[in-house]
C-alpha cells in the first residue's frame, strides 16, 4: 500500500508538467519565467522537483484575471455558486486518496491523518456552498421614521496566503468561503509544500469554476507573497502563518489599506486539574501535540498539570511518547512523520539545548529519530520540570515537542496559561463544572475546549487573540471578512427635516 500511494503521488506531481511547477492564471496553466526553487521530500530529504517564484508580471496577470472575473462571479446567483462549489467537493471526495498521498509526499504528514484531512477539505466546500445563497442577507433595523436594512457585497479579488503544515485542508478553509461569498481569489501556497494547491485549482476548474475566479501563483514569501499583499487591486488578505509574517503583511498592505484576516502562531495550554479524567486527559494532550508531527497551530504544546498529579501524569506521558510510532508517512500505522524541511528540523532540534540550558529535563526523545529514512525525522520529545518563564514554555516550537509545567491551584493555572504572547486555543480538563466555566472565562484564547481535544464544528468561530490572530473563520464570520456590509435607510416621508436658509 505504501509504495502504491507514493507512486500515485509521484504520478500526480508529474502530471503538472516536466519543468518547474508554475502558476495557474485565468483558467490555464502558466509555466512561469521566474527563478526556480527546490521542493524537498521530508521523508527522504531528496528533491521532489522545482517550483517557480512568480515574476512581478505574473503576479499582476493573476490579479488582473481575478479582477476581470470578479463582476460576473459576484453577480452570479448564490444558488449557481452553490452548485459549482458542491461539484468541487464531489471531485475532492473522488480524488481524496490522491490528495492525501500528495500531502504525505511533500508535507511529510502521516497518512492516518491526511486521508481524513482531504475529506475535510470537501466538507469545507460543501458547508460554504450551502451558505452561498444567503451570504448577501442582512438585517432589518427599522425606526419609527426610517426602514434601515443591511446587505452584504463581496469585497473584490482577495489574496489567500497559506502555510506548509496541512496545506490542502487549510487552503480550502479560506478559499471555499471566499468563493461562496462571490470574491475571486489569488492563492499563494507555501513554498515548502506547493503541490496540493495545484491539485485544488485544477479540480476547481474541472468542476466548472469560470476562468479567472480562482488563480494560484507559486513563489517565496518575500517576493511573490509581498507583491501580492502590496497589489492595489487586492482588497483583502486572508493569511495563515507565523505571527512575525503577519506583522510584515500588515505593513505591506498598509499603503493600500488592505483588510486582513490573520491566523497565526500559538503556544496553547492544556490544563489538567487533579480531578480530571486522567486517561482521557492524557490521550487528548498527547494527540494534540504529536499528531500532524506537532506542526499544528492548535497543538497543546504546553502541558500544565496540577502538582498533586504532576509526577504520575508525566511518567505516564513519557512512557507513551517513547512508544509513538515514528516512520514513513505513507505507512498507515505511522503516528509521527518527518518535519517539513531541514531548516525547520534545525530549529526544532535547537530547542533541546535551550531546554537543558534553562534547567528543564528531557523526559522522552530529544534527538534525531534514526532508522526511518534520510529525511527530517525527530524523536517525539517531552520536556519535564519546566518553568513558565523558560523559552521552551514561551516560544512556538512547531514540532513534536511538549513542555510540561506544574501548577498549584486554579489561580496559578490561569496565570501560567495566560503568560505568553499567544492566545489561540486552550484545553481544560476538570470534572468540576464551575471550575471549567471559570477557567474557560479567564483564559486568554480565541477557542477553549473543556474535556476535549480540538474538535472542529464549521459553524463555530475559529481564530485567536493576542499574537495568534485577527478575525475569525467559520460560519457567518467568514462572510463578514470577505464581504462589505452596506446599510440602506429608506424614509417613510414623515420625519422632520431641518430647514436652513429659509
Ligand atoms: P510563514 O509565516 O513562514 O509562511 C506562511 C506563508 O506566508 C507562506 O506561503 C509564505 O511564503 C508566506 N510569506 C512569508 N513571508 C511573506 C511576506 N513577507 N509577505 C507575504 N507572504 C509571506 O509560516 P509557515 O512557517 O509556513 O507556517 C507555520 C506557522 O503557521 C506557525 O506559526 C503556525 O502556528 C501557523 N499556523 C497558524 C494556523 C492558525 O489557524 N492560527 C494554522 C496553521 C498554521
Short mmCIF file of C-alpha atoms in Angstrom, two decimals, residues 132-438:
data_model
loop_
_atom_site.label_atom_id
_atom_site.label_comp_id
_atom_site.label_asym_id
_atom_site.label_seq_id
_atom_site.Cartn_x
_atom_site.Cartn_y
_atom_site.Cartn_z
CA UNK A 132 -23.69 30.88 -0.68
CA UNK A 133 -27.39 31.66 -1.41
CA UNK A 134 -27.78 33.51 1.90
CA UNK A 135 -24.33 35.15 2.02
CA UNK A 136 -25.69 38.55 0.97
CA UNK A 137 -28.50 38.50 3.56
CA UNK A 138 -28.56 41.28 6.12
CA UNK A 139 -30.71 42.71 8.88
CA UNK A 140 -33.83 44.80 9.04
CA UNK A 141 -33.34 47.60 11.59
CA UNK A 142 -36.43 49.82 11.49
CA UNK A 143 -37.05 53.05 13.42
CA UNK A 144 -40.33 54.96 13.53
CA UNK A 145 -39.39 57.07 10.53
CA UNK A 146 -36.88 55.01 8.56
CA UNK A 147 -36.53 51.46 7.48
CA UNK A 148 -32.85 50.54 7.70
CA UNK A 149 -31.77 47.36 6.05
CA UNK A 150 -28.35 45.89 5.51
CA UNK A 151 -26.98 43.86 2.64
CA UNK A 152 -23.59 42.26 2.08
CA UNK A 153 -21.49 42.50 -1.05
CA UNK A 154 -18.32 40.57 -1.91
CA UNK A 155 -15.29 42.76 -1.28
CA UNK A 156 -13.46 42.00 -4.55
CA UNK A 157 -10.39 39.98 -5.51
CA UNK A 158 -8.66 38.62 -2.40
CA UNK A 159 -5.27 37.06 -1.70
CA UNK A 160 -5.09 33.80 0.23
CA UNK A 161 -1.63 33.01 1.60
CA UNK A 162 -1.19 29.67 3.36
CA UNK A 163 1.49 27.74 5.31
CA UNK A 164 3.02 24.33 4.71
CA UNK A 165 1.72 22.24 7.62
CA UNK A 166 -1.61 20.87 6.33
CA UNK A 167 -1.70 22.80 3.08
CA UNK A 168 -4.75 21.36 1.32
CA UNK A 169 -7.24 21.40 4.19
CA UNK A 170 -6.15 24.84 5.35
CA UNK A 171 -6.43 26.42 1.92
CA UNK A 172 -9.96 25.05 1.39
CA UNK A 173 -10.92 26.65 4.67
CA UNK A 174 -10.09 30.06 3.25
CA UNK A 175 -10.85 29.64 -0.44
CA UNK A 176 -14.28 27.98 -0.10
CA UNK A 177 -15.90 30.87 1.85
CA UNK A 178 -14.22 33.47 -0.37
CA UNK A 179 -15.70 31.86 -3.48
CA UNK A 180 -19.08 31.28 -1.82
CA UNK A 181 -19.20 34.97 -0.90
CA UNK A 182 -18.63 35.94 -4.55
CA UNK A 183 -15.00 37.02 -4.25
CA UNK A 184 -12.34 35.98 -6.70
CA UNK A 185 -9.08 34.56 -5.38
CA UNK A 186 -5.34 34.58 -5.94
CA UNK A 187 -3.81 31.83 -3.81
CA UNK A 188 -0.15 31.61 -2.90
CA UNK A 189 0.68 28.33 -1.17
CA UNK A 190 3.80 27.84 0.93
CA UNK A 191 7.00 27.21 -0.99
CA UNK A 192 7.88 24.08 1.04
CA UNK A 193 4.71 22.14 0.06
CA UNK A 194 3.19 23.63 -3.11
CA UNK A 195 1.78 20.59 -4.90
CA UNK A 196 -1.66 20.04 -3.37
CA UNK A 197 -2.58 23.68 -4.13
CA UNK A 198 -2.11 22.94 -7.79
CA UNK A 199 -4.39 19.95 -7.47
CA UNK A 200 -7.07 22.12 -5.86
CA UNK A 201 -7.05 24.80 -8.56
CA UNK A 202 -7.22 22.12 -11.28
CA UNK A 203 -10.11 20.34 -9.55
CA UNK A 204 -11.99 23.64 -9.16
CA UNK A 205 -11.76 24.27 -12.91
CA UNK A 206 -12.77 20.72 -13.72
CA UNK A 207 -15.84 21.40 -11.57
CA UNK A 208 -16.79 24.31 -13.81
CA UNK A 209 -15.41 27.34 -11.98
CA UNK A 210 -15.17 30.14 -14.57
CA UNK A 211 -11.68 31.18 -15.69
CA UNK A 212 -10.07 33.86 -13.51
CA UNK A 213 -12.26 33.24 -10.46
CA UNK A 214 -9.54 31.22 -8.73
CA UNK A 215 -5.87 31.68 -9.62
CA UNK A 216 -2.77 30.23 -8.00
CA UNK A 217 0.76 31.61 -8.06
CA UNK A 218 3.82 29.92 -6.62
CA UNK A 219 6.75 31.64 -5.05
CA UNK A 220 8.58 32.81 -1.99
CA UNK A 221 7.06 34.95 0.71
CA UNK A 222 9.46 37.87 0.37
CA UNK A 223 8.88 38.16 -3.38
CA UNK A 224 5.59 36.68 -4.65
CA UNK A 225 3.81 36.97 -1.30
CA UNK A 226 4.98 40.54 -0.82
CA UNK A 227 3.93 41.63 -4.31
CA UNK A 228 0.51 40.14 -3.82
CA UNK A 229 -0.06 41.84 -0.49
CA UNK A 230 1.02 45.21 -1.90
CA UNK A 231 -1.10 44.98 -5.03
CA UNK A 232 -3.69 47.79 -5.20
CA UNK A 233 -6.35 45.57 -6.81
CA UNK A 234 -6.27 43.02 -3.99
CA UNK A 235 -8.89 44.12 -1.49
CA UNK A 236 -8.24 41.74 1.40
CA UNK A 237 -5.63 39.26 2.57
CA UNK A 238 -6.51 36.00 4.29
CA UNK A 239 -3.26 34.82 5.81
CA UNK A 240 -2.31 31.75 7.84
CA UNK A 241 1.25 31.56 9.11
CA UNK A 242 3.70 32.89 11.65
CA UNK A 243 2.96 35.91 13.81
CA UNK A 244 6.01 37.83 12.58
CA UNK A 245 4.95 37.26 8.95
CA UNK A 246 1.54 38.65 9.91
CA UNK A 247 3.24 41.86 11.08
CA UNK A 248 5.16 42.10 7.80
CA UNK A 249 1.97 41.59 5.79
CA UNK A 250 0.18 44.26 7.78
CA UNK A 251 2.98 46.70 6.93
CA UNK A 252 3.00 45.66 3.26
CA UNK A 253 -0.76 46.06 2.96
CA UNK A 254 -0.97 49.33 4.87
CA UNK A 255 -0.34 51.64 1.88
CA UNK A 256 -3.37 50.21 0.07
CA UNK A 257 -5.45 49.87 3.27
CA UNK A 258 -5.98 46.15 2.95
CA UNK A 259 -8.43 44.32 5.15
CA UNK A 260 -6.55 41.48 6.85
CA UNK A 261 -7.54 38.22 8.45
CA UNK A 262 -4.70 36.56 10.33
CA UNK A 263 -4.44 33.06 11.74
CA UNK A 264 -1.05 32.99 13.40
CA UNK A 265 1.07 31.07 15.88
CA UNK A 266 0.17 29.53 19.21
CA UNK A 267 1.62 28.16 22.45
CA UNK A 268 -1.59 26.57 23.60
CA UNK A 269 -2.01 25.29 27.15
CA UNK A 270 -3.69 22.04 28.09
CA UNK A 271 -4.56 22.46 31.77
CA UNK A 272 -5.09 19.24 33.71
CA UNK A 273 -6.61 19.60 37.18
CA UNK A 274 -6.26 16.85 39.79
CA UNK A 275 -9.97 15.98 39.50
CA UNK A 276 -9.78 15.40 35.72
CA UNK A 277 -10.42 12.10 33.97
CA UNK A 278 -6.72 11.13 33.95
CA UNK A 279 -6.76 8.77 30.98
CA UNK A 280 -8.89 10.90 28.67
CA UNK A 281 -6.83 13.99 29.51
CA UNK A 282 -3.63 12.10 28.76
CA UNK A 283 -4.97 10.76 25.44
CA UNK A 284 -6.11 14.20 24.34
CA UNK A 285 -2.96 16.04 25.42
CA UNK A 286 -0.74 13.58 23.53
CA UNK A 287 -2.97 13.58 20.46
CA UNK A 288 -2.99 17.36 20.22
CA UNK A 289 0.81 17.71 20.26
CA UNK A 290 2.08 14.59 18.48
CA UNK A 291 -0.46 14.29 15.65
CA UNK A 292 0.47 16.18 12.45
CA UNK A 293 4.11 15.95 13.60
CA UNK A 294 3.41 18.71 16.10
CA UNK A 295 3.23 21.11 13.17
CA UNK A 296 -0.19 22.29 14.18
CA UNK A 297 -1.27 25.79 15.20
CA UNK A 298 -3.72 24.47 17.80
CA UNK A 299 -1.28 21.93 19.25
CA UNK A 300 -1.34 21.54 23.02
CA UNK A 301 2.33 22.48 23.26
CA UNK A 302 2.24 23.46 26.95
CA UNK A 303 1.09 20.81 29.41
CA UNK A 304 0.08 22.48 32.68
CA UNK A 305 -0.57 19.79 35.31
CA UNK A 306 -1.67 20.27 38.91
CA UNK A 307 1.27 19.49 41.22
CA UNK A 308 -0.54 16.72 43.12
CA UNK A 309 -0.78 14.55 39.98
CA UNK A 310 2.18 16.00 38.07
CA UNK A 311 4.72 13.19 38.58
CA UNK A 312 2.21 10.44 37.79
CA UNK A 313 0.91 12.26 34.72
CA UNK A 314 4.41 12.99 33.35
CA UNK A 315 5.57 9.40 33.94
CA UNK A 316 2.53 8.08 32.05
CA UNK A 317 3.04 10.62 29.27
CA UNK A 318 6.76 9.83 28.90
CA UNK A 319 6.04 6.14 28.53
CA UNK A 320 3.51 6.81 25.76
CA UNK A 321 5.76 9.32 23.98
CA UNK A 322 8.62 6.79 23.83
CA UNK A 323 6.14 4.36 22.31
CA UNK A 324 4.94 6.59 19.46
CA UNK A 325 5.41 5.08 16.02
CA UNK A 326 7.67 7.35 14.00
CA UNK A 327 8.17 6.48 10.37
CA UNK A 328 7.20 6.58 6.73
CA UNK A 329 4.28 8.99 6.27
CA UNK A 330 2.64 6.55 3.84
CA UNK A 331 2.58 3.72 6.38
CA UNK A 332 -0.96 3.69 7.80
CA UNK A 333 0.45 2.76 11.21
CA UNK A 334 2.77 5.78 11.40
CA UNK A 335 1.79 8.28 14.08
CA UNK A 336 4.62 10.81 13.65
CA UNK A 337 6.31 11.56 10.34
CA UNK A 338 9.26 13.78 9.44
CA UNK A 339 9.45 17.54 9.92
CA UNK A 340 8.85 19.58 6.80
CA UNK A 341 12.35 20.82 5.92
CA UNK A 342 15.98 20.77 7.05
CA UNK A 343 15.68 24.39 8.21
CA UNK A 344 12.67 23.57 10.35
CA UNK A 345 14.40 20.42 11.67
CA UNK A 346 17.37 22.58 12.77
CA UNK A 347 15.01 24.99 14.54
CA UNK A 348 13.19 22.21 16.42
CA UNK A 349 16.48 20.43 17.30
CA UNK A 350 17.98 23.67 18.63
CA UNK A 351 15.38 23.74 21.42
CA UNK A 352 16.92 20.64 23.05
CA UNK A 353 19.92 22.66 24.23
CA UNK A 354 17.73 25.65 25.04
CA UNK A 355 15.64 23.42 27.32
CA UNK A 356 18.50 21.79 29.18
CA UNK A 357 20.48 25.05 29.48
CA UNK A 358 17.46 26.57 31.19
CA UNK A 359 17.11 23.63 33.58
CA UNK A 360 14.29 21.57 32.06
CA UNK A 361 14.67 17.80 31.83
CA UNK A 362 14.22 15.75 28.68
CA UNK A 363 11.84 13.01 29.83
CA UNK A 364 11.49 11.44 26.37
CA UNK A 365 13.08 11.91 22.95
CA UNK A 366 15.44 14.81 22.44
CA UNK A 367 17.38 13.66 19.36
CA UNK A 368 17.16 12.67 15.73
CA UNK A 369 15.00 9.61 15.08
CA UNK A 370 17.15 7.02 13.31
CA UNK A 371 16.01 4.23 11.06
CA UNK A 372 13.04 5.81 9.32
CA UNK A 373 14.84 7.33 6.35
CA UNK A 374 17.32 10.05 5.44
CA UNK A 375 14.78 12.85 5.88
CA UNK A 376 13.97 15.18 8.74
CA UNK A 377 12.83 12.73 11.42
CA UNK A 378 12.96 13.95 15.01
CA UNK A 379 12.02 11.93 18.10
CA UNK A 380 8.80 12.94 19.81
CA UNK A 381 10.05 14.85 22.81
CA UNK A 382 8.79 15.68 26.29
CA UNK A 383 10.37 18.38 28.47
CA UNK A 384 9.54 17.96 32.14
CA UNK A 385 10.14 20.19 35.15
CA UNK A 386 9.91 23.34 33.06
CA UNK A 387 9.02 26.80 34.34
CA UNK A 388 6.67 29.18 32.58
CA UNK A 389 9.47 31.74 32.20
CA UNK A 390 11.63 29.40 30.07
CA UNK A 391 11.90 29.85 26.30
CA UNK A 392 10.52 26.35 25.76
CA UNK A 393 7.36 27.50 27.55
CA UNK A 394 7.12 30.81 25.71
CA UNK A 395 8.11 30.17 22.08
CA UNK A 396 6.25 28.24 19.41
CA UNK A 397 8.50 25.27 18.51
CA UNK A 398 6.02 23.83 15.97
CA UNK A 399 7.32 20.27 16.23
CA UNK A 400 6.53 17.09 18.22
CA UNK A 401 7.78 18.70 21.42
CA UNK A 402 5.74 19.08 24.61
CA UNK A 403 6.75 21.28 27.55
CA UNK A 404 5.29 20.17 30.92
CA UNK A 405 4.91 22.68 33.75
CA UNK A 406 3.41 22.07 37.22
CA UNK A 407 0.85 24.43 38.76
CA UNK A 408 -0.56 24.76 42.28
CA UNK A 409 -4.17 25.88 42.07
CA UNK A 410 -6.77 27.46 39.80
CA UNK A 411 -5.30 30.96 40.05
CA UNK A 412 -1.79 29.68 39.29
CA UNK A 413 -3.09 27.67 36.31
CA UNK A 414 -4.81 30.73 34.83
CA UNK A 415 -1.78 32.98 35.41
CA UNK A 416 0.56 30.47 33.75
CA UNK A 417 -1.84 29.78 30.87
CA UNK A 418 -2.03 33.49 30.08
CA UNK A 419 1.67 34.25 30.50
CA UNK A 420 2.53 34.01 26.78
CA UNK A 421 2.25 36.38 23.84
CA UNK A 422 -0.14 33.97 22.09
CA UNK A 423 -3.85 33.30 22.62
CA UNK A 424 -5.13 30.79 20.08
CA UNK A 425 -6.57 27.72 21.82
CA UNK A 426 -6.76 26.33 25.36
CA UNK A 427 -7.79 22.88 26.59
CA UNK A 428 -9.12 22.36 30.13
CA UNK A 429 -9.56 19.08 31.96
CA UNK A 430 -11.65 19.07 35.13
CA UNK A 431 -14.79 17.35 36.39
CA UNK A 432 -15.77 20.43 38.39
CA UNK A 433 -18.29 22.23 36.19
CA UNK A 434 -17.94 25.56 37.99
CA UNK A 435 -14.17 25.47 37.67
CA UNK A 436 -14.45 24.59 33.98
CA UNK A 437 -16.63 27.64 33.42
CA UNK A 438 -14.43 29.97 35.50
#
